[in-house]
Coordinates of C-alpha atoms and ligand atoms in Angstrom, one line a residue:
M1 CA -1.4 -1.0 -1.0
V2 CA -1.8 -0.8 -4.7
I3 CA -0.4 -3.8 -6.5
A4 CA -1.2 -3.0 -10.1
G5 CA -1.8 -0.1 -12.4
K6 CA 0.0 3.3 -12.5
E7 CA -0.2 3.8 -8.8
R8 CA 1.5 0.5 -8.1
G9 CA 3.6 0.2 -5.0
K10 CA 1.9 3.1 -3.2
Q11 CA 0.1 2.9 0.0
G12 CA -2.9 4.8 1.2
K13 CA -5.9 4.6 3.4
V14 CA -9.0 3.2 1.8
L15 CA -11.6 5.9 2.3
K16 CA -14.6 4.2 0.7
V17 CA -15.4 1.0 -1.1
I18 CA -18.0 0.8 -3.7
P19 CA -18.9 -2.9 -3.8
E20 CA -21.4 -2.7 -6.7
K21 CA -18.7 -1.2 -8.9
G22 CA -15.8 -3.2 -7.5
R23 CA -13.8 -0.1 -6.9
A24 CA -12.4 1.8 -3.9
L25 CA -11.5 5.3 -3.1
V26 CA -8.0 5.6 -1.7
E27 CA -6.7 8.6 0.1
K28 CA -4.1 10.6 -1.8
L29 CA -4.0 8.1 -4.6
N30 CA -5.0 8.6 -8.1
V31 CA -5.6 12.3 -7.5
S32 CA -6.1 14.0 -10.7
K33 CA -6.1 17.8 -11.1
R34 CA -9.1 18.7 -13.0
H35 CA -9.8 22.0 -14.6
V36 CA -13.4 22.7 -14.2
K37 CA -15.5 25.3 -15.8
P38 CA -17.8 27.4 -13.6
S39 CA -20.8 25.3 -12.8
R40 CA -23.4 25.0 -10.1
Q41 CA -21.1 22.7 -8.2
H42 CA -18.0 24.9 -8.7
P43 CA -19.3 28.4 -9.0
H44 CA -15.9 29.9 -9.8
G45 CA -14.4 27.1 -11.8
G46 CA -10.7 26.5 -11.4
I47 CA -8.7 23.5 -10.4
V48 CA -10.0 20.8 -8.1
D49 CA -8.3 17.8 -6.7
K50 CA -10.3 14.8 -7.6
E51 CA -9.6 11.4 -6.1
T52 CA -10.6 8.8 -8.5
T53 CA -11.4 5.2 -7.6
I54 CA -9.1 2.2 -8.1
A55 CA -10.3 -1.2 -9.0
V56 CA -10.4 -3.4 -5.8
S57 CA -8.6 -6.1 -7.7
N58 CA -5.6 -3.8 -7.9
L59 CA -5.5 -3.3 -4.2
M60 CA -4.1 -5.4 -1.4
L61 CA -4.4 -5.1 2.3
V62 CA -1.4 -4.3 4.5
C63 CA -1.5 -5.8 7.9
P64 CA -1.1 -3.0 10.6
S65 CA 0.7 -5.5 12.8
C66 CA 3.3 -7.2 10.7
N67 CA 3.3 -4.6 7.9
Q68 CA 3.1 -7.2 5.2
P69 CA 0.8 -7.0 2.2
I70 CA -1.6 -9.8 2.8
R71 CA -4.7 -11.3 1.3
G72 CA -7.5 -10.9 3.7
R73 CA -8.7 -14.2 5.0
K74 CA -12.1 -14.7 6.4
R75 CA -12.3 -16.5 9.7
F76 CA -15.1 -17.3 12.1
L77 CA -14.6 -15.9 15.5
E78 CA -15.5 -17.8 18.6
D79 CA -18.7 -15.7 19.0
G80 CA -19.8 -16.7 15.5
R81 CA -18.9 -13.4 13.8
K82 CA -17.0 -13.4 10.5
A83 CA -13.9 -11.3 10.5
R84 CA -10.9 -10.7 8.2
C85 CA -7.6 -11.5 9.6
C86 CA -4.0 -11.5 8.5
S87 CA -2.8 -14.6 6.8
K88 CA 0.6 -14.2 8.3
C89 CA 0.3 -13.1 11.9
D90 CA -3.4 -13.8 12.4
E91 CA -4.0 -10.2 13.5
L92 CA -7.7 -9.2 13.2
L93 CA -8.3 -6.6 10.5
D94 CA -11.9 -5.9 11.2
R95 CA -12.7 -4.5 14.6
Ligands
LIG1 ZN1 0.0 -9.6 10.1

């Protein structure tokens, strides 16, 4: 879920996180139509859908179990692994 910026209030699936840039690529969000000139990458030019990244600080997780926007909370599991879990219903978010 996006909590800030022009896409605020929308939800999408996080496709990719780029930790070194602090940004994430979110499905169907921030898609900008780009007119491209013919190039090696786009031999015929035209219009392409380009999904742009969103700053991670503008994003929030939505718990799949209780459907609440939550702040991921790190918790140690019994086997010693670290996992993120819902701060409301304790559902594990990393599997
Ligand atoms: Zn939850």
